[in-house]
CSV table of C-alpha atoms in Angstrom, one decimal:
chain,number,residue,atom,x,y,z
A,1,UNK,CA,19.1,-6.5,-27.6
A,2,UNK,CA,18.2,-4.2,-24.6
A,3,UNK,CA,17.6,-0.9,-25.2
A,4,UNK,CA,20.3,1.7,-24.3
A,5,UNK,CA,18.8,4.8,-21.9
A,6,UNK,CA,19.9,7.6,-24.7
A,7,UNK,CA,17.7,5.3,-27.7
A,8,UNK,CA,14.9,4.8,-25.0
A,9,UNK,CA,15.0,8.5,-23.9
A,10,UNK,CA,14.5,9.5,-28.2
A,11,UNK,CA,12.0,6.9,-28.3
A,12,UNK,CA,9.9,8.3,-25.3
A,13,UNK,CA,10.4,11.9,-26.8
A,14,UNK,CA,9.0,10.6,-30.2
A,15,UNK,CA,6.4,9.3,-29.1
A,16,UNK,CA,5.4,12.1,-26.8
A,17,UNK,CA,5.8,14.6,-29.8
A,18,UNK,CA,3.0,11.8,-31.4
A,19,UNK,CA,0.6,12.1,-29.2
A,20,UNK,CA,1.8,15.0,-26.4
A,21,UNK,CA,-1.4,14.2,-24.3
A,22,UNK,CA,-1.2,10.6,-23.8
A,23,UNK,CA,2.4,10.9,-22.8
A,24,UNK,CA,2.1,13.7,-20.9
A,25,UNK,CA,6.1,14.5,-20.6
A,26,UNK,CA,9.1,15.0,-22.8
A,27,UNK,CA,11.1,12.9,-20.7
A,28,UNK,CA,10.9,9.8,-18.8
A,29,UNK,CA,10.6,10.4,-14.7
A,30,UNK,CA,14.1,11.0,-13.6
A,31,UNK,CA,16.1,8.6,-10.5
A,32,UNK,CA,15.1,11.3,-7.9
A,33,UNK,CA,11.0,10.8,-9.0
A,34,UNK,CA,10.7,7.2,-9.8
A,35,UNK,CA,12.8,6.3,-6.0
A,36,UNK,CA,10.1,9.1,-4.5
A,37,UNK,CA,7.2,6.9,-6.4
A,38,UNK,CA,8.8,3.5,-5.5
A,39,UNK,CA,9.5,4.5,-1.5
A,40,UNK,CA,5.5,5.6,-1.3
A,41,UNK,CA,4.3,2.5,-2.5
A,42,UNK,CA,3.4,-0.6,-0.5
A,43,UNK,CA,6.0,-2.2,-1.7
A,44,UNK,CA,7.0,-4.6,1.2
A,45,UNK,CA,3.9,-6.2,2.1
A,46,UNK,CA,3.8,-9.3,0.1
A,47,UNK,CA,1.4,-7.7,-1.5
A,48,UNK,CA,1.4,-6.9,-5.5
A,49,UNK,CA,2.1,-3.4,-6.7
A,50,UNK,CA,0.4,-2.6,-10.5
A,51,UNK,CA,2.1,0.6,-12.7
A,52,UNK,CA,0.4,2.2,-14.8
A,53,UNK,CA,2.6,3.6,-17.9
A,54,UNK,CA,5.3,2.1,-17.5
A,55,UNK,CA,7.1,4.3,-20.0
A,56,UNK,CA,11.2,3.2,-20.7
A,57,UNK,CA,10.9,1.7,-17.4
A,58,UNK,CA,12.8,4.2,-14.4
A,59,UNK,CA,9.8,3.5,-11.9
A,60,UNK,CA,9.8,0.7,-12.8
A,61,UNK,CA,13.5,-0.2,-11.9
A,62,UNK,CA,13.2,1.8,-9.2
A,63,UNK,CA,10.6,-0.5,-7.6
A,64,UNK,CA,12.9,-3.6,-8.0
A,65,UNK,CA,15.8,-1.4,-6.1
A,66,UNK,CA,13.6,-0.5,-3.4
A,67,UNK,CA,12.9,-5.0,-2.8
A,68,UNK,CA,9.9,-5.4,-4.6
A,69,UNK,CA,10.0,-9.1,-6.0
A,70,UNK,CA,9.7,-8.9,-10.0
A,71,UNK,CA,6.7,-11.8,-9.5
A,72,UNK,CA,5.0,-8.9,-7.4
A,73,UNK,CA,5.6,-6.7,-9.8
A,74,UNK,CA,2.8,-5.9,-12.9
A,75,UNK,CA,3.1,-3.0,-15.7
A,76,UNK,CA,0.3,-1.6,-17.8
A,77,UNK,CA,2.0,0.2,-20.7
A,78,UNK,CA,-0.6,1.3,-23.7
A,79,UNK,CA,1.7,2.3,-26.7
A,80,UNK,CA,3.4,-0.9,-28.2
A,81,UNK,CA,6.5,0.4,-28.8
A,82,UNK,CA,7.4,1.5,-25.3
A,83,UNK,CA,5.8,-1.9,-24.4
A,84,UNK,CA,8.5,-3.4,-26.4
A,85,UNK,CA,10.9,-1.5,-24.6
A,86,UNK,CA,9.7,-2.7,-21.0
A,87,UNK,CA,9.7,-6.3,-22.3
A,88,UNK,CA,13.1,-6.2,-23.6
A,89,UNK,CA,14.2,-4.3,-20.3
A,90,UNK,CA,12.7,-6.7,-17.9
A,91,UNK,CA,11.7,-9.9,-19.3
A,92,UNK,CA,11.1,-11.1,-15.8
A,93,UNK,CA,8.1,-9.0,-15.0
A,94,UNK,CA,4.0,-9.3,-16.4
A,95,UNK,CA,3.9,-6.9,-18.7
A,96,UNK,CA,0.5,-6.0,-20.5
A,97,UNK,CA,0.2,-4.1,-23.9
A,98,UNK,CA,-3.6,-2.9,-22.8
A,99,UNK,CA,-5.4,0.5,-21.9
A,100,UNK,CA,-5.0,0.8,-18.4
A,101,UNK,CA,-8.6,0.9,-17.3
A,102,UNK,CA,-8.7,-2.0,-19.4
A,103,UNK,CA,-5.9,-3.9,-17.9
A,104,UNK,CA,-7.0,-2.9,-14.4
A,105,UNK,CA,-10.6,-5.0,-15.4
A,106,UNK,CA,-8.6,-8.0,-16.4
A,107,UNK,CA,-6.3,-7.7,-12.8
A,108,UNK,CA,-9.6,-7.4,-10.8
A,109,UNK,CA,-10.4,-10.7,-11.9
A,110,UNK,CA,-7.4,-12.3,-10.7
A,111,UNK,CA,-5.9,-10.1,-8.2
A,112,UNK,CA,-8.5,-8.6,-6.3
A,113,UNK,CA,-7.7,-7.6,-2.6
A,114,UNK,CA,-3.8,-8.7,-3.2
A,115,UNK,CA,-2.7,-5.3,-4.4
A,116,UNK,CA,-1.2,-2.8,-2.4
A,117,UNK,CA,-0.6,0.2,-4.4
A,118,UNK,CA,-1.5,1.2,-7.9
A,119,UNK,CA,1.8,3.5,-8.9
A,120,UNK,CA,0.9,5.4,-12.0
A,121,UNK,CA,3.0,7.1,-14.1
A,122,UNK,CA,-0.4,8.7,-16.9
A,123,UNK,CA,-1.0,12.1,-17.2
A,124,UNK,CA,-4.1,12.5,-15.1
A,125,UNK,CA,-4.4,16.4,-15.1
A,126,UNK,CA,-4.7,16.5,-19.4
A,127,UNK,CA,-7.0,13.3,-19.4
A,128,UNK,CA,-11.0,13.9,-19.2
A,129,UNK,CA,-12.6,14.3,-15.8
A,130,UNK,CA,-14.4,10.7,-16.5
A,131,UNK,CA,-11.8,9.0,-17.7
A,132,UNK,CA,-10.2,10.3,-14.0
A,133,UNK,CA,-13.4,8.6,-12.1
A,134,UNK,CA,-13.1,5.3,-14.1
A,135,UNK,CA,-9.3,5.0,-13.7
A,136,UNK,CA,-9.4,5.8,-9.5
A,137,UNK,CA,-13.2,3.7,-9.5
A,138,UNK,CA,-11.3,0.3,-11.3
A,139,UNK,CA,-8.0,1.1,-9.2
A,140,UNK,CA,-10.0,1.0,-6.0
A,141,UNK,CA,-11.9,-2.0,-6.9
A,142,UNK,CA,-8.5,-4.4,-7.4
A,143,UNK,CA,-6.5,-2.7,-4.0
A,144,UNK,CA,-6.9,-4.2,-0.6
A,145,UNK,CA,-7.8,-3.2,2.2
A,146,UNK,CA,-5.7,0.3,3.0
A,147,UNK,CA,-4.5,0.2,-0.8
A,148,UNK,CA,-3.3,3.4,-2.1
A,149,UNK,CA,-3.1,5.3,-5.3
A,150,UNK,CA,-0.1,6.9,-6.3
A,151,UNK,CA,0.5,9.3,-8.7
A,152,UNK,CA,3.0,12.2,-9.6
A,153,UNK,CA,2.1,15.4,-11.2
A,154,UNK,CA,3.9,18.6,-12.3
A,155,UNK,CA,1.5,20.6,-11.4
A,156,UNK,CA,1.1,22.5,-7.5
A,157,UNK,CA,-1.8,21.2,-6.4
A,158,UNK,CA,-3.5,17.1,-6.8
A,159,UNK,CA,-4.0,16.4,-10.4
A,160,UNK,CA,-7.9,15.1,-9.4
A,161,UNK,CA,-10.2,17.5,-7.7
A,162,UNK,CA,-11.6,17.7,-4.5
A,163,UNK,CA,-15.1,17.1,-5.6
A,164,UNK,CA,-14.5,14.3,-7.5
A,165,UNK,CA,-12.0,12.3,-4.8
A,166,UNK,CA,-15.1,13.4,-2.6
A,167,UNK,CA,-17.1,11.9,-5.2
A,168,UNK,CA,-15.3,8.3,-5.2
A,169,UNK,CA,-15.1,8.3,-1.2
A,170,UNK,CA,-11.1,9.2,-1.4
A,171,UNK,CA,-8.4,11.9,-0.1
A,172,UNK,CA,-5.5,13.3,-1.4
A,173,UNK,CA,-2.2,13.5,0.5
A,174,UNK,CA,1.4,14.7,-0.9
A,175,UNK,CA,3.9,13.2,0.0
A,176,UNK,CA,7.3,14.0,-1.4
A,177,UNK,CA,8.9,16.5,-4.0
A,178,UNK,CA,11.3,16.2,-6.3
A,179,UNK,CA,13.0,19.3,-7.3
A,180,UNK,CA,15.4,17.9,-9.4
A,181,UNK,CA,13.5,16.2,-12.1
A,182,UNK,CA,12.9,17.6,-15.5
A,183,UNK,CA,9.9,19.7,-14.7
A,184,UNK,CA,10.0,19.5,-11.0
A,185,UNK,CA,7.2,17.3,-9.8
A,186,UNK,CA,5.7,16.6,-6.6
A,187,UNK,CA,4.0,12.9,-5.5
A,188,UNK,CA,0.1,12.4,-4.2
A,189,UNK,CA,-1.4,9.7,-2.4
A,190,UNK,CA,-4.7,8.8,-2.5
A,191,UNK,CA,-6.4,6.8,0.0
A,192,UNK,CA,-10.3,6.0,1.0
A,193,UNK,CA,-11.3,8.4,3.3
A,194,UNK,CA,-12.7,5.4,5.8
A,195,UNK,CA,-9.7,4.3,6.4
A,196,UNK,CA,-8.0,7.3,6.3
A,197,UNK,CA,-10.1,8.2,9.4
A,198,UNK,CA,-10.2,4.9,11.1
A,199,UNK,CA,-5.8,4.5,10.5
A,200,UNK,CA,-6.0,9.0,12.1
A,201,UNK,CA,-8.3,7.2,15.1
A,202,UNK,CA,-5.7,4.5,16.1
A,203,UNK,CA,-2.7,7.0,15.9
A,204,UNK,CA,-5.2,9.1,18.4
A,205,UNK,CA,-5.7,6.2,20.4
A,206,UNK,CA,-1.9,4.9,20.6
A,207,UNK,CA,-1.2,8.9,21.7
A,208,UNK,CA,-3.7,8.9,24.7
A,209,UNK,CA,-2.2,5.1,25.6
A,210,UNK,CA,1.4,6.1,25.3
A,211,UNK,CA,0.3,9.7,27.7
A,212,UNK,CA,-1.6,7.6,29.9
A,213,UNK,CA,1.3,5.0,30.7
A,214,UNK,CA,3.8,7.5,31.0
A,215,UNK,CA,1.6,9.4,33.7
């Protein structure tokens, strides 16, 4: 029997009163953040998208509604009783009970260069600073070429630092709010800074092209 979003929601809340710092909320993302994660993902590529922490599954449903094939589709959920959740929830999606940086070894084996965005859903700003590295490092490693990160945080500024994005050869971007969630939360997207500049030296180029035939 599939889970109904009021036991899912006390389950999520149990679990985060477990262990507050693995969760990282005390409820799961509301509609208005999980359609602002699925809309910044590459989700229309035919590429695969990987979430990390799944959770009761709101991103993840949100994905599906914005076109993202289920086969395209892979969750990394940790704590086995959420897991159980997801599974129940969409039996039609890969869903793997492992630590994410774990998972995201396993993926690079088998899906390397096919990913367009990693969407995750962990709570980056109460982790370690080297579990941060590891996570981004083994994200990068599976995403394609102009693959993106994407992550949500409730606080005001990108839940990784400038040194260390600097560090891993990436830049931070937000991209969207959402006010109404319970906190408020805004979303980031990280990119690697070479392509970054190369994509901002096209736009430049198209500009001058576009001035020049109009002259």
């Amino acid at each position: 029997m599939k889970p109904t979003r009021s036991r899912a929601n006390w389950l999520f809340f149990r679990q985060w009163l477990r262990n507050p710092f693995s969760i990282g909320a005390v409820m799961p993302s509301g509609r208005e953040l999980a359609n602002a994660m699925a809309e910044a993902s590459d989700s229309d590529s035919g590429r695969f998208v990987v979430e990390l922490g799944g959770g009761t599954g709101n991103i993840t449903q949100a994905l599906l509604d914005s076109g993202l094939p289920a086969e395209r589709l892979i969750v990394i959920e940790r704590d086995r009783r959420l897991y159980r959740v997801l599974a129940a929830r969409f039996p039609e999606i890969r869903i793997l009970n492992m630590d994410a940086v774990q998972a995201l070894e396993v993926l690079n084996e088998e899906c390397h260069g096919k990913v367009g965005s990693v969407v995750s859903g962990l709570p980056l700003l109460s982790m370690p600073p080297e579990f941060q590295e590891q996570l981004l490092a083994e994200s990068f490693k599976l995403l394609g070429k102009n693959g993106d990160f994407i992550q949500f945080t409730y606080g005001p500024v990108s839940p990784v630092s400038q040194r260390r994005l600097g560090k891993l050869g990436l830049r931070a971007q937000k991209v969207s709010r959402a006010r109404l969630n319970i906190p408020p939360a805004s979303v980031w997207r990280f990119v690697r800074i070479s392509e970054w500049l190369q994509a901002s030296r096209d736009a430049a180029q198209r500009k001058q092209s576009r001035a020049a035939n109009a002259a």
